[in-house]
Short mmCIF file of C-alpha atoms in Angstrom, two decimals:
data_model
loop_
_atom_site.label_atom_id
_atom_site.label_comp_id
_atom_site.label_asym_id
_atom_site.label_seq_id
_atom_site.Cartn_x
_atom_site.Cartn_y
_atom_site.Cartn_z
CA UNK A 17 -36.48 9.81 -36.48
CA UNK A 18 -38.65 6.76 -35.37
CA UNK A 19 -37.63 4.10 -32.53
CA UNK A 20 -35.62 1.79 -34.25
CA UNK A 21 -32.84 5.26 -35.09
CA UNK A 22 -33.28 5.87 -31.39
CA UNK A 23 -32.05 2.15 -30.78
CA UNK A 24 -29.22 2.76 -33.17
CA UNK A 25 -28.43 6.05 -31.23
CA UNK A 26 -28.28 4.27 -27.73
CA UNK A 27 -26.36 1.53 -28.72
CA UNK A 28 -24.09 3.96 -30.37
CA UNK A 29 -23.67 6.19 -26.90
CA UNK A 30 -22.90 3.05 -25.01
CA UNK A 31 -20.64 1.75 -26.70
CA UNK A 32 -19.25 5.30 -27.05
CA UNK A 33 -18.86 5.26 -23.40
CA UNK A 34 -17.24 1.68 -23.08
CA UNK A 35 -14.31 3.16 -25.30
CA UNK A 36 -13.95 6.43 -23.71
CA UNK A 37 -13.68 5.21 -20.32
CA UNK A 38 -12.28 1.98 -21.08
CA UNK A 39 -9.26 3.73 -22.94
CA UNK A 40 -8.85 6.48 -20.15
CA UNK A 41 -9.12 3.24 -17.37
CA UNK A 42 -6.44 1.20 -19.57
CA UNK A 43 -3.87 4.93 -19.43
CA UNK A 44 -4.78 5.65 -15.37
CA UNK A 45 -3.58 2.27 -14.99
CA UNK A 46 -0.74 1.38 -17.59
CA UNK A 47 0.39 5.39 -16.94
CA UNK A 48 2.10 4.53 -13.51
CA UNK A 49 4.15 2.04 -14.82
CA UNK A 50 5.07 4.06 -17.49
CA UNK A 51 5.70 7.12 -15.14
CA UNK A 52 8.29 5.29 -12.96
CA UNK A 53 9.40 3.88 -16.22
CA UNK A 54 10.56 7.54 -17.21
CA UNK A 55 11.74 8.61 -13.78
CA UNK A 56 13.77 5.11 -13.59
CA UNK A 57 17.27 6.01 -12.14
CA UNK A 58 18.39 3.05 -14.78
CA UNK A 59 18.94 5.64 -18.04
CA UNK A 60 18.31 2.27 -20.56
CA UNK A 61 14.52 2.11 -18.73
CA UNK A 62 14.16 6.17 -18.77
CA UNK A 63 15.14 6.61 -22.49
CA UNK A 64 13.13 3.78 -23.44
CA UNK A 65 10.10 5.07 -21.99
CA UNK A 66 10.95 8.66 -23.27
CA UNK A 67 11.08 7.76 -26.70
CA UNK A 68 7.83 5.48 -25.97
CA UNK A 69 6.04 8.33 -24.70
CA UNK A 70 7.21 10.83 -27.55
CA UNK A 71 6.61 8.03 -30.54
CA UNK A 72 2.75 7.19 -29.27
CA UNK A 73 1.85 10.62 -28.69
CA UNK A 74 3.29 11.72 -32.08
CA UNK A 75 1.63 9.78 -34.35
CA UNK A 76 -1.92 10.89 -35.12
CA UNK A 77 -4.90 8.28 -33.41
CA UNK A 78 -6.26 7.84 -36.59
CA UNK A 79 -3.07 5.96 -37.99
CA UNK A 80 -2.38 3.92 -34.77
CA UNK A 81 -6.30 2.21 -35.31
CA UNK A 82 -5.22 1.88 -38.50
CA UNK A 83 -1.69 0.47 -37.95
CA UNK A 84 -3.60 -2.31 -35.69
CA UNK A 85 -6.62 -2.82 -37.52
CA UNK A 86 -5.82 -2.95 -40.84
CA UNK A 87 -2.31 -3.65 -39.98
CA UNK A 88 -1.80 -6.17 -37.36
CA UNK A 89 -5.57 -7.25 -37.45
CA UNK A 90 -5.37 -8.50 -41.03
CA UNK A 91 -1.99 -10.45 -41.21
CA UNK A 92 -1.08 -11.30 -38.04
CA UNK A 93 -4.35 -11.91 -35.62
CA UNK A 94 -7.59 -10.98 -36.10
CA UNK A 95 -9.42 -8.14 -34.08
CA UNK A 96 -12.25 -6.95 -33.85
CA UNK A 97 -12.85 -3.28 -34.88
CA UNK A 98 -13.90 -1.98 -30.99
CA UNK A 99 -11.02 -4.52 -29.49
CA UNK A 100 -8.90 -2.50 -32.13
CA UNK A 101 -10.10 1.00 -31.23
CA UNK A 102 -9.86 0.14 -27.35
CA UNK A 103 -6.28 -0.59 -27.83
CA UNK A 104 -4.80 2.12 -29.75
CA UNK A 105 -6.80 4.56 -27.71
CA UNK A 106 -5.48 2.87 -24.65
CA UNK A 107 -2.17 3.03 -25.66
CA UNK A 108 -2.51 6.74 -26.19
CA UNK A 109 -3.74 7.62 -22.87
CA UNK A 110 -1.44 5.75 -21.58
CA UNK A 111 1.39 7.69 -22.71
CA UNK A 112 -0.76 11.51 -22.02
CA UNK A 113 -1.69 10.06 -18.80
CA UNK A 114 1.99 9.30 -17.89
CA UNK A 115 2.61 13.09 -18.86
CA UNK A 116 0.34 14.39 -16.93
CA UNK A 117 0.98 12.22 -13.97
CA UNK A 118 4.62 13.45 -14.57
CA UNK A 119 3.08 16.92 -14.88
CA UNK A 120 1.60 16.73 -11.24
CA UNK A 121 4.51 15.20 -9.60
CA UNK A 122 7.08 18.09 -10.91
CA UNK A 123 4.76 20.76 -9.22
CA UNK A 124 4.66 19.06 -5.82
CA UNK A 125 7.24 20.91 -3.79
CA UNK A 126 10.35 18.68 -3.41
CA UNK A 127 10.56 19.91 0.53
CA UNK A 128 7.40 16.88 0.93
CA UNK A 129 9.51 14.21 -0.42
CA UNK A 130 12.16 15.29 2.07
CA UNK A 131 10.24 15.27 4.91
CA UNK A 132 9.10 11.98 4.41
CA UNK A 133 13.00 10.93 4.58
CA UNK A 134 13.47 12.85 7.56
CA UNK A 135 10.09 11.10 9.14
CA UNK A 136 12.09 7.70 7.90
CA UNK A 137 8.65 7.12 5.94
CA UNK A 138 9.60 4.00 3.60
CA UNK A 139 9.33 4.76 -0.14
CA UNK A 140 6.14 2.87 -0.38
CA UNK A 141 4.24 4.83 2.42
CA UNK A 142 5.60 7.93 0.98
CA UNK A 143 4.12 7.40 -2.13
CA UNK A 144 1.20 6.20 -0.58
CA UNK A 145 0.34 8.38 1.88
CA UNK A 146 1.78 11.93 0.67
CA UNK A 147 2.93 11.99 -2.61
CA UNK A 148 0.27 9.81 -4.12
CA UNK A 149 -2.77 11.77 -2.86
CA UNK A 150 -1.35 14.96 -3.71
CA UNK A 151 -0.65 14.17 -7.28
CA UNK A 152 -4.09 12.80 -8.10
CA UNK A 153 -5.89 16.28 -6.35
CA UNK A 154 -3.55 17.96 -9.05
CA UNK A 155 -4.10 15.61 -11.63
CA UNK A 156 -8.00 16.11 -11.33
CA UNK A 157 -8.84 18.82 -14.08
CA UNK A 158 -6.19 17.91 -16.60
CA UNK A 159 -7.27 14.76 -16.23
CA UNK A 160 -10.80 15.25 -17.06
CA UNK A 161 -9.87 17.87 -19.77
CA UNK A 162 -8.21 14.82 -21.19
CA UNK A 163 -11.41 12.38 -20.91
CA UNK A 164 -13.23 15.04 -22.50
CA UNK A 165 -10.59 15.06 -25.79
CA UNK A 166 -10.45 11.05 -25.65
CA UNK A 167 -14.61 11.51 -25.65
CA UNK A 168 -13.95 13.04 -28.92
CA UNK A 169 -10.96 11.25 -30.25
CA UNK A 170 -13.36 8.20 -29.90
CA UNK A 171 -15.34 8.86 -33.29
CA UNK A 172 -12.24 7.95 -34.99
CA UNK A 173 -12.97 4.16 -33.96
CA UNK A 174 -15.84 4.50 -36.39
CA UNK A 175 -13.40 4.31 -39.08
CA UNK A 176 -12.65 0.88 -38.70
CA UNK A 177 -16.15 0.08 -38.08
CA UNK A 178 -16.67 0.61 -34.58
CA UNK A 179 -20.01 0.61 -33.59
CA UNK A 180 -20.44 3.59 -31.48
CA UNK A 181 -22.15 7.09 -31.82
CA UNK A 182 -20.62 8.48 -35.11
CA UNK A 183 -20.40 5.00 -36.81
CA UNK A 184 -24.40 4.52 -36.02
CA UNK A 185 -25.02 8.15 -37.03
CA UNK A 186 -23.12 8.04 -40.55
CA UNK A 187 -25.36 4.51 -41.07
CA UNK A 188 -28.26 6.26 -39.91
CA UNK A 189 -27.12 9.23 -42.37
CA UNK A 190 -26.59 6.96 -44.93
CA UNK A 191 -29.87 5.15 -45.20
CA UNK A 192 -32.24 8.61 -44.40
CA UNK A 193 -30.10 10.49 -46.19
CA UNK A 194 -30.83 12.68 -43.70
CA UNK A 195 -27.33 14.08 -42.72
CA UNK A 196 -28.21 17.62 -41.86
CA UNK A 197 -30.48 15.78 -39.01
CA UNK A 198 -28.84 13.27 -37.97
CA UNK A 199 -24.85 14.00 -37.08
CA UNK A 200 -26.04 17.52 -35.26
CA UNK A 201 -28.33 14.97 -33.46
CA UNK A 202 -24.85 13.35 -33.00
CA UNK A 203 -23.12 16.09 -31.47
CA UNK A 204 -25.11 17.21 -29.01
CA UNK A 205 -25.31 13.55 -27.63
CA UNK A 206 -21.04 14.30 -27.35
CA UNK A 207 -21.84 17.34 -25.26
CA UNK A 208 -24.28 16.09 -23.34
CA UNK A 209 -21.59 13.37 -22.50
CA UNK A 210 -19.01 15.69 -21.72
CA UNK A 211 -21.09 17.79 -19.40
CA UNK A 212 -21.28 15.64 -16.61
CA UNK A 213 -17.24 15.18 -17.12
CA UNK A 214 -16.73 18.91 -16.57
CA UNK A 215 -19.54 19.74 -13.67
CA UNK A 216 -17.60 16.10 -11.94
CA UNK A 217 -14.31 17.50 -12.58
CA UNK A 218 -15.12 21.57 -11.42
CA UNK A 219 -16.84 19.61 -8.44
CA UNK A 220 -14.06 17.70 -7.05
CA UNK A 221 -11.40 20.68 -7.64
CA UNK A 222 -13.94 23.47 -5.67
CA UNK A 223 -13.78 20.65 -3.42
CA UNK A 224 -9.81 19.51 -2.95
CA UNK A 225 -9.25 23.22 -2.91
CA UNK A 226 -11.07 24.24 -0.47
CA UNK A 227 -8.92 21.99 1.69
CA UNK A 228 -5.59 22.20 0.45
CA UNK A 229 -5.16 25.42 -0.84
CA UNK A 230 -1.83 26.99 -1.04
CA UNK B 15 19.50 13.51 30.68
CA UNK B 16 22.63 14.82 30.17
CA UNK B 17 25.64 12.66 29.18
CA UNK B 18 28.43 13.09 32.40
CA UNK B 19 30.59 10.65 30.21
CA UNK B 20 33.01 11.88 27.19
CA UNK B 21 31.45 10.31 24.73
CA UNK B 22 29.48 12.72 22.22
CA UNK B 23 26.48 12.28 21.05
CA UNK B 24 27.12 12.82 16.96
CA UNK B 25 30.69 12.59 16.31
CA UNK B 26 31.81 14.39 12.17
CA UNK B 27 34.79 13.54 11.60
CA UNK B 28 36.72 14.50 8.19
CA UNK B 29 32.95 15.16 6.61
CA UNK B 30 33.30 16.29 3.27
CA UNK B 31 30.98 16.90 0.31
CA UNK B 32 30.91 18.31 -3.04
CA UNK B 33 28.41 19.94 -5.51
CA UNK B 34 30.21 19.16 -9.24
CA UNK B 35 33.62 21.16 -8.73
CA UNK B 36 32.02 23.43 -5.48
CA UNK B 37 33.42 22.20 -2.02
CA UNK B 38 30.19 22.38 0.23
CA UNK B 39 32.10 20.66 3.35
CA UNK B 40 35.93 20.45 3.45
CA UNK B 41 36.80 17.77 5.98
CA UNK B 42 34.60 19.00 8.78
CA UNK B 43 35.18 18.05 12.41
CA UNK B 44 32.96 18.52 14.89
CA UNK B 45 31.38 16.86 18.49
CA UNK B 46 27.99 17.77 20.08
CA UNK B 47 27.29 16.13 23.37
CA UNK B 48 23.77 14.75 24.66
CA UNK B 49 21.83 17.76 25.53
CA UNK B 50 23.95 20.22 23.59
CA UNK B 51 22.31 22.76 21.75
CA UNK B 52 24.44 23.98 18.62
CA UNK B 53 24.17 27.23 17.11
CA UNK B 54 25.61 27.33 13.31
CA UNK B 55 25.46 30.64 11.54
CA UNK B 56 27.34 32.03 8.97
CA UNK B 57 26.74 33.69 5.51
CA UNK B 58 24.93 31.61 3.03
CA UNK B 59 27.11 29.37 0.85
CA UNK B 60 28.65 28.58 4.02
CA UNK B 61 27.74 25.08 4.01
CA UNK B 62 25.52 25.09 7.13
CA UNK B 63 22.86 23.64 5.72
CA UNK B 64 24.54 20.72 3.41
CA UNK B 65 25.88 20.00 7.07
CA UNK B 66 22.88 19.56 8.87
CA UNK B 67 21.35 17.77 5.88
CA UNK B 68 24.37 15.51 5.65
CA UNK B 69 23.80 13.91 9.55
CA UNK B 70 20.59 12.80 8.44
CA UNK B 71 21.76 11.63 5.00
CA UNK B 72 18.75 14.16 3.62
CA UNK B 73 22.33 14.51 1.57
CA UNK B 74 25.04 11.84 0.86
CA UNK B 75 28.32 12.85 1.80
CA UNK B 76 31.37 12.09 -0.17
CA UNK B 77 33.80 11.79 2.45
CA UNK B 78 34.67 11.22 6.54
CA UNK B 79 32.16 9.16 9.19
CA UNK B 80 29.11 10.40 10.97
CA UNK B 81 28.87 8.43 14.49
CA UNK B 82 25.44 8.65 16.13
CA UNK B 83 25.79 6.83 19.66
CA UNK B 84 27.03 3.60 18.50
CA UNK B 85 26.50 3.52 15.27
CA UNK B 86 29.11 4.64 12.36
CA UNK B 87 28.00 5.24 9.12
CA UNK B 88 31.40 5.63 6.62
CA UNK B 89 30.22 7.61 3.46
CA UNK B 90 33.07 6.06 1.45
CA UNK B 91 31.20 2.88 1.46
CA UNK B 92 27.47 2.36 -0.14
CA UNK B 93 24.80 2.85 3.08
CA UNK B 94 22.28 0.46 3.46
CA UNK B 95 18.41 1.21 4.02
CA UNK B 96 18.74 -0.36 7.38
CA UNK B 97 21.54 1.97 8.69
CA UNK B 98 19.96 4.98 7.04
CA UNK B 99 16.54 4.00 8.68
CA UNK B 100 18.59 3.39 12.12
CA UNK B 101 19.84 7.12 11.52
CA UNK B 102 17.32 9.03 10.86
CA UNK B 103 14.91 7.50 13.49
CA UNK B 104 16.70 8.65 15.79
CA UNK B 105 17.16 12.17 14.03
CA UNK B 106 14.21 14.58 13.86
CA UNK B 107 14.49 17.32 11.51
CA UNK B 108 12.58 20.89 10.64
CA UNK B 109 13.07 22.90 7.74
CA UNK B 110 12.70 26.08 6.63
CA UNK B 111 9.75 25.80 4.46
CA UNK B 112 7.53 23.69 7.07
CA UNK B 113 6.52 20.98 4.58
CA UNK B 114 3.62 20.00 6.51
CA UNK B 115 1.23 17.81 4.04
CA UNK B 116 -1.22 19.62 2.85
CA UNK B 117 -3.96 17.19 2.85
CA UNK B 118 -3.72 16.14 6.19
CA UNK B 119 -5.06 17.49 9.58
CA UNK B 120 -2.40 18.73 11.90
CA UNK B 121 -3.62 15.85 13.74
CA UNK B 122 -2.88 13.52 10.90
CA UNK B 123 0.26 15.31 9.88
CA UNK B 124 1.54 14.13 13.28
CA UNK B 125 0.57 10.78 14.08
CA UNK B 126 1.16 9.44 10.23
CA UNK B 127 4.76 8.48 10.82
CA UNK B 128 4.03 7.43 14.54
CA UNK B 129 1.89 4.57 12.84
CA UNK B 130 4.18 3.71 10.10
CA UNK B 131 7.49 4.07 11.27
CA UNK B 132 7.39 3.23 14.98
CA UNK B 133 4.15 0.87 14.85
CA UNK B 134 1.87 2.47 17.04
CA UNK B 135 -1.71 2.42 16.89
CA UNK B 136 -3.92 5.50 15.51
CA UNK B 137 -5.38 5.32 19.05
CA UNK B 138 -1.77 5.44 20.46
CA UNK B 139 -0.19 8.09 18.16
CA UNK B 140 -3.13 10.36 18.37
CA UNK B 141 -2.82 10.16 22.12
CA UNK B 142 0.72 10.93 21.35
CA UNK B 143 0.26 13.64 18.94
CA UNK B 144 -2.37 15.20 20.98
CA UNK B 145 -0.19 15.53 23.61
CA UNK B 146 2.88 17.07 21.71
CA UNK B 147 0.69 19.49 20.42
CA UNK B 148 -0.20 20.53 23.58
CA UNK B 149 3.86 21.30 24.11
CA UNK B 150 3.88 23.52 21.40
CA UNK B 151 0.29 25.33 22.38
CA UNK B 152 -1.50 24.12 19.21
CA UNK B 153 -3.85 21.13 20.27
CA UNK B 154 -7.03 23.43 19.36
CA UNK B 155 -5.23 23.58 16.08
CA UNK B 156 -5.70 19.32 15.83
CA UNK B 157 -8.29 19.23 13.05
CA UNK B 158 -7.93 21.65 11.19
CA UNK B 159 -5.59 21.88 7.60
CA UNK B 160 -2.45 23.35 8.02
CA UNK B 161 -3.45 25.70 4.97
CA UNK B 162 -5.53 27.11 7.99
CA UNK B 163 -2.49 27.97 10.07
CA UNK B 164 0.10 30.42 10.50
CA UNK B 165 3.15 29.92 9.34
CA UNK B 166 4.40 30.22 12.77
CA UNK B 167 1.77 27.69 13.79
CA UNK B 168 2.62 25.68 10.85
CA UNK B 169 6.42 25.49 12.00
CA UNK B 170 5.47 24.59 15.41
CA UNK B 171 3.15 21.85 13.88
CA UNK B 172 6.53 20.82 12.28
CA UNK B 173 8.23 20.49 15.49
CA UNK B 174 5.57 18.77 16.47
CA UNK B 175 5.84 15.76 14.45
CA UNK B 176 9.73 15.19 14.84
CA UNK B 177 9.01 15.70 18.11
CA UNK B 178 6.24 12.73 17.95
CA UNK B 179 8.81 10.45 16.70
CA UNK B 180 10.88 10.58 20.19
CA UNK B 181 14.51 11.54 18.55
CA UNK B 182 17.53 11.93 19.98
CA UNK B 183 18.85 15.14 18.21
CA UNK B 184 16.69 17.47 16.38
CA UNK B 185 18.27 19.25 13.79
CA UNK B 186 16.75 22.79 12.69
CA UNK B 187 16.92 23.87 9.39
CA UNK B 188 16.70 27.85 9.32
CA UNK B 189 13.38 27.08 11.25
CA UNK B 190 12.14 30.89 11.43
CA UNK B 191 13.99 32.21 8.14
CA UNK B 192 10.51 32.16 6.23
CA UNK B 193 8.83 34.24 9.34
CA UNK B 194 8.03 37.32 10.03
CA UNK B 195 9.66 38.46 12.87
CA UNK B 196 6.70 37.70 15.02
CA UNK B 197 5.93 34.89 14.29
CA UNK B 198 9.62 34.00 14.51
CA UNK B 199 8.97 34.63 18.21
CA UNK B 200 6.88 31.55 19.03
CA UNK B 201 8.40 29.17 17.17
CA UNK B 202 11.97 30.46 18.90
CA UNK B 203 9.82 30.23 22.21
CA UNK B 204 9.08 26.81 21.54
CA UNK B 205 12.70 25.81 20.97
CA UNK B 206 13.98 27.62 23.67
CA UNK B 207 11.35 25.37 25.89
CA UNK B 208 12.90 22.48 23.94
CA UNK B 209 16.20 23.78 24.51
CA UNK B 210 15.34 23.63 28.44
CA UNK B 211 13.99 20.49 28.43
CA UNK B 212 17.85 18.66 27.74
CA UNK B 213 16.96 17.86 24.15
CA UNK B 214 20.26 17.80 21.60
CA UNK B 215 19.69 20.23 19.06
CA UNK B 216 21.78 21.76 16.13
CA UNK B 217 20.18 24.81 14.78
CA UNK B 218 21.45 26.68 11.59
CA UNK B 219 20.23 29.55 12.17
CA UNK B 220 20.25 33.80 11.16
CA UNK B 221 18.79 34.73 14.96
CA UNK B 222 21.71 35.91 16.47
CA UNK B 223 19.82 36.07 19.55
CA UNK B 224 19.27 32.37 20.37
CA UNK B 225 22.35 31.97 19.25
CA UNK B 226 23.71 33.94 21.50
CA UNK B 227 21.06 33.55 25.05
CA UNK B 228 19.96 30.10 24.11
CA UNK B 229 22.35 28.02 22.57
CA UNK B 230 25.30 26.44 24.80
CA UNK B 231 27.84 26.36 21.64
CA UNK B 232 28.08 28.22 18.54
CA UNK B 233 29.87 27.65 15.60
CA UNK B 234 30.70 29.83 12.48
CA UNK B 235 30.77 28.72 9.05
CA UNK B 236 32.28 30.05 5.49
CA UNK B 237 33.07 28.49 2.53
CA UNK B 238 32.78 24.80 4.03
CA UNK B 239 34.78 25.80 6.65
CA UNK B 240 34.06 25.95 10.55
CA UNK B 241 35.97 29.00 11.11
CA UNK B 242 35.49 29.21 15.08
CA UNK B 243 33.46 27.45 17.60
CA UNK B 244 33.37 27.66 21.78
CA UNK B 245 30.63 28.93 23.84
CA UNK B 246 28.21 31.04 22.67
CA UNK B 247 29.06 34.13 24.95
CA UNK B 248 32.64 34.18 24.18
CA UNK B 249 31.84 33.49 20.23
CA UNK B 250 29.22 35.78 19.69
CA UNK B 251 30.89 39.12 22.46
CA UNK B 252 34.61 38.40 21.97
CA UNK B 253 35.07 35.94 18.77
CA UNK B 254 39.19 35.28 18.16
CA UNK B 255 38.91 35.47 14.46
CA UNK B 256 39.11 37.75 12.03
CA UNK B 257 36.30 36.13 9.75
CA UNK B 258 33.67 35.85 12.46
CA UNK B 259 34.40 39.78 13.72
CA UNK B 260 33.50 40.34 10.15
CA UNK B 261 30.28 38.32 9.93
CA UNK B 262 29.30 39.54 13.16
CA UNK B 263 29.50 42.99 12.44
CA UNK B 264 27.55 42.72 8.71
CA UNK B 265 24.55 41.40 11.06
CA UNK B 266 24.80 43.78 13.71
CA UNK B 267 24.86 46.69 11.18
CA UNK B 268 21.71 45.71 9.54
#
């Protein structure tokens, strides 16, 4: 490979990267709304959000990016392939991030929600200060387990002409006709991306359990 | 401290509540004056606990009033978050299984709601908390986790931060139930000191012997019921009814 496929390879890692963690950023974010959506005391909102949850995760990645892209991108608005893939993928960690948010929450032991009412802690500073903290040091390796998946899930995006690390390396293939180079060079970029994910993610949990083991 | 006037302190009257077609509480009356401490044992399903968790609205009752000093909360009408918040600041409560947060210091575990509910500064509630663990014989215990503690040291911790809060009435929750016997010992020590000091207290409890030396009333429950309830010599050596003879006797056989 010369300089210019190295080029083609960077680019392709970055923007790699930008969909990865801009997805996962767009589901830590849009996944609390969505998790009080489905705890709602109102059964309309709860349902709603069930069904939500159940229909996004359901449907395979590959046909929401297509569903926008070649669906909503060519007859209603236009959008652009990554704006595309950053959307779908968003909307799918949203609704796995609201699960596992949910997942955390139903292992904290009901006894510290009660406390908090019996310290006449308002619902904010509850959530805040004790129940907030406590689900994100649970949410921690599923979490990351998940970046790691959406880190792969993120090739699909080069199927609607995406430009990041497997769209650059099937070009790459495609001109050198070089493939038996060229996409292994392509996966070990994807675990040397995930590796840092994992030794990040063992980190913090040594670390939060060291302190609040039970 | 203590009350010379009539008036109780918490004042049940016709307190009733209901899990789907099981009667937890059927109409239950009952006074405790300021610096009372209440006993309530009985065998589980007795309703003891939905009791003491009903005072502090930890569960809604679905009939009767609960009168705290002045204040009358009437469970037949909607509460508001201002009358809750007015009863359970002045209500401390400890329960069974501790929960402590994890992820605090004992330090932090005690001043937190010092700072949030009643305002004070960290300076202030860590004076505060540094103090109140000093009560309970844990201050050396201030900055550590309470994963680090004992469970007796963790209830104490507990008692601790109600205390913090200044209540009126502290409500125990089968405080030692989850203790070895041992360790039972210091956190009964600690309420006995608490006991002394003219604090109200109601205290479901299986330790028939601070029912019995320490508390000034006890009362026995079944089946949402308060069977009998006078002082706790008479109840406990010479009880009137037939229910309570029973009871007493399956504990003193064990």
């Amino acid at each position: 490979m010369n300089i210019g496929d190295f080029e083609h390879f960077l680019s392709g890692i970055v923007w790699t990267c930008v969909l990865t963690l801009g997805s996962f950023s767009i589901g830590a974010l849009l996944g609390v709304p969505l998790l009080v959506a489905r705890l709602s005391g109102n059964f309309l909102i709860r349902i709603l959000a069930q069904v939500f949850i159940q229909f996004v995760r359901a449907i395979p990645p590959i046909v929401w990016l297509f569903t926008i892209y070649f669906g909503i991108g060519a007859s209603l608005l236009h959008i652009p392939p990554l704006m595309a893939a950053l959307t779908g993928l968003g909307l799918i960690a949203t609704a796995n991030l609201a699960e596992i948010y949910r997942g955390a929450l139903n292992a904290l032991h009901s006894g510290q929600w009660e406390a908090c009412q019996a310290l006449n802690l308002s619902r904010w500073d509850t959530v805040k200060d004790v129940i907030g903290p406590q689900v994100l040091r649970v949410t921690v390796p599923s979490a990351a387990s998940y970046l790691i998946g959406l880190l792969k899930d993120s090739a699909i995006a080069s199927t609607i002409g995406a430009t990041e690390l497997t769209f650059q390396a099937k070009q790459l293939a495609q001109l050198s006709f070089n493939g038996l180079i060229v996409f292994p060079v392509a996966g070990l970029c994807y675990i040397a991306l995930s590796l840092p994910i994992a030794w990040l993610s063992r980190k913090t949990d040594a670390h939060l359990r060291k302190r609040v083991a039970r | 401290m203590k009350n010379e006037s009539a008036k109780p302190l918490i004042s049940l009257r016709s307190l009733s509540k209901h899990f789907g077609s099981l009667t937890a509480l059927d109409k239950i009356d009952l006074d405790v004056n300021a610096g009372e401490v209440l006993a309530i044992i009985g065998p589980s399903g007795s309703g003891k606990s939905t009791l003491l968790r009903c005072i502090n609205y930890l569960e809604v009752p679905d009939g009767g009033t609960i009168t705290l000093g002045a204040q009358t909360i009437d469970s037949s009408r909607p509460v508001s978050r201002q009358e809750l918040s007015n009863i359970r600041s002045r209500v401390g409560m400890v329960f069974q299984s501790f929960n402590l947060f994890p992820h605090m210091t004992v330090l932090r575990n005690v001043s937190l709601a010092q700072e949030r509910v009643l305002g004070r500064t960290t300076k202030e509630a860590d004076e505060r908390s540094t103090q109140i663990l000093n009560r309970v014989g844990l201050a050396e215990k201030a900055s550590q986790f309470p994963n680090r503690c004992s469970g007796g040291q963790q209830q104490r911790i507990a008692i601790a931060r109600a205390l913090a809060l200044d209540p009126e009435v502290m409500l125990f929750d089968e405080p030692t139930s989850s203790l070895d016997p041992e360790l039972g010992l210091e956190v009964l020590a600690v309420m006995r000191e608490l006991a002394g000091s003219g604090m109200t207290m109601i205290v479901v409890t299986h330790e028939m012997g601070f029912a019995e030396n320490v508390s000034d009333n006890v009362m026995i429950m079944a089946d949402g019921h308060i069977i009998e309830k006078g002082p706790s010599a008479e109840v406990m050596r010479k009880p009137r009814e037939e229910r309570t003879k029973r009871f007493l006797h399956a504990v003193h056989d064990r």
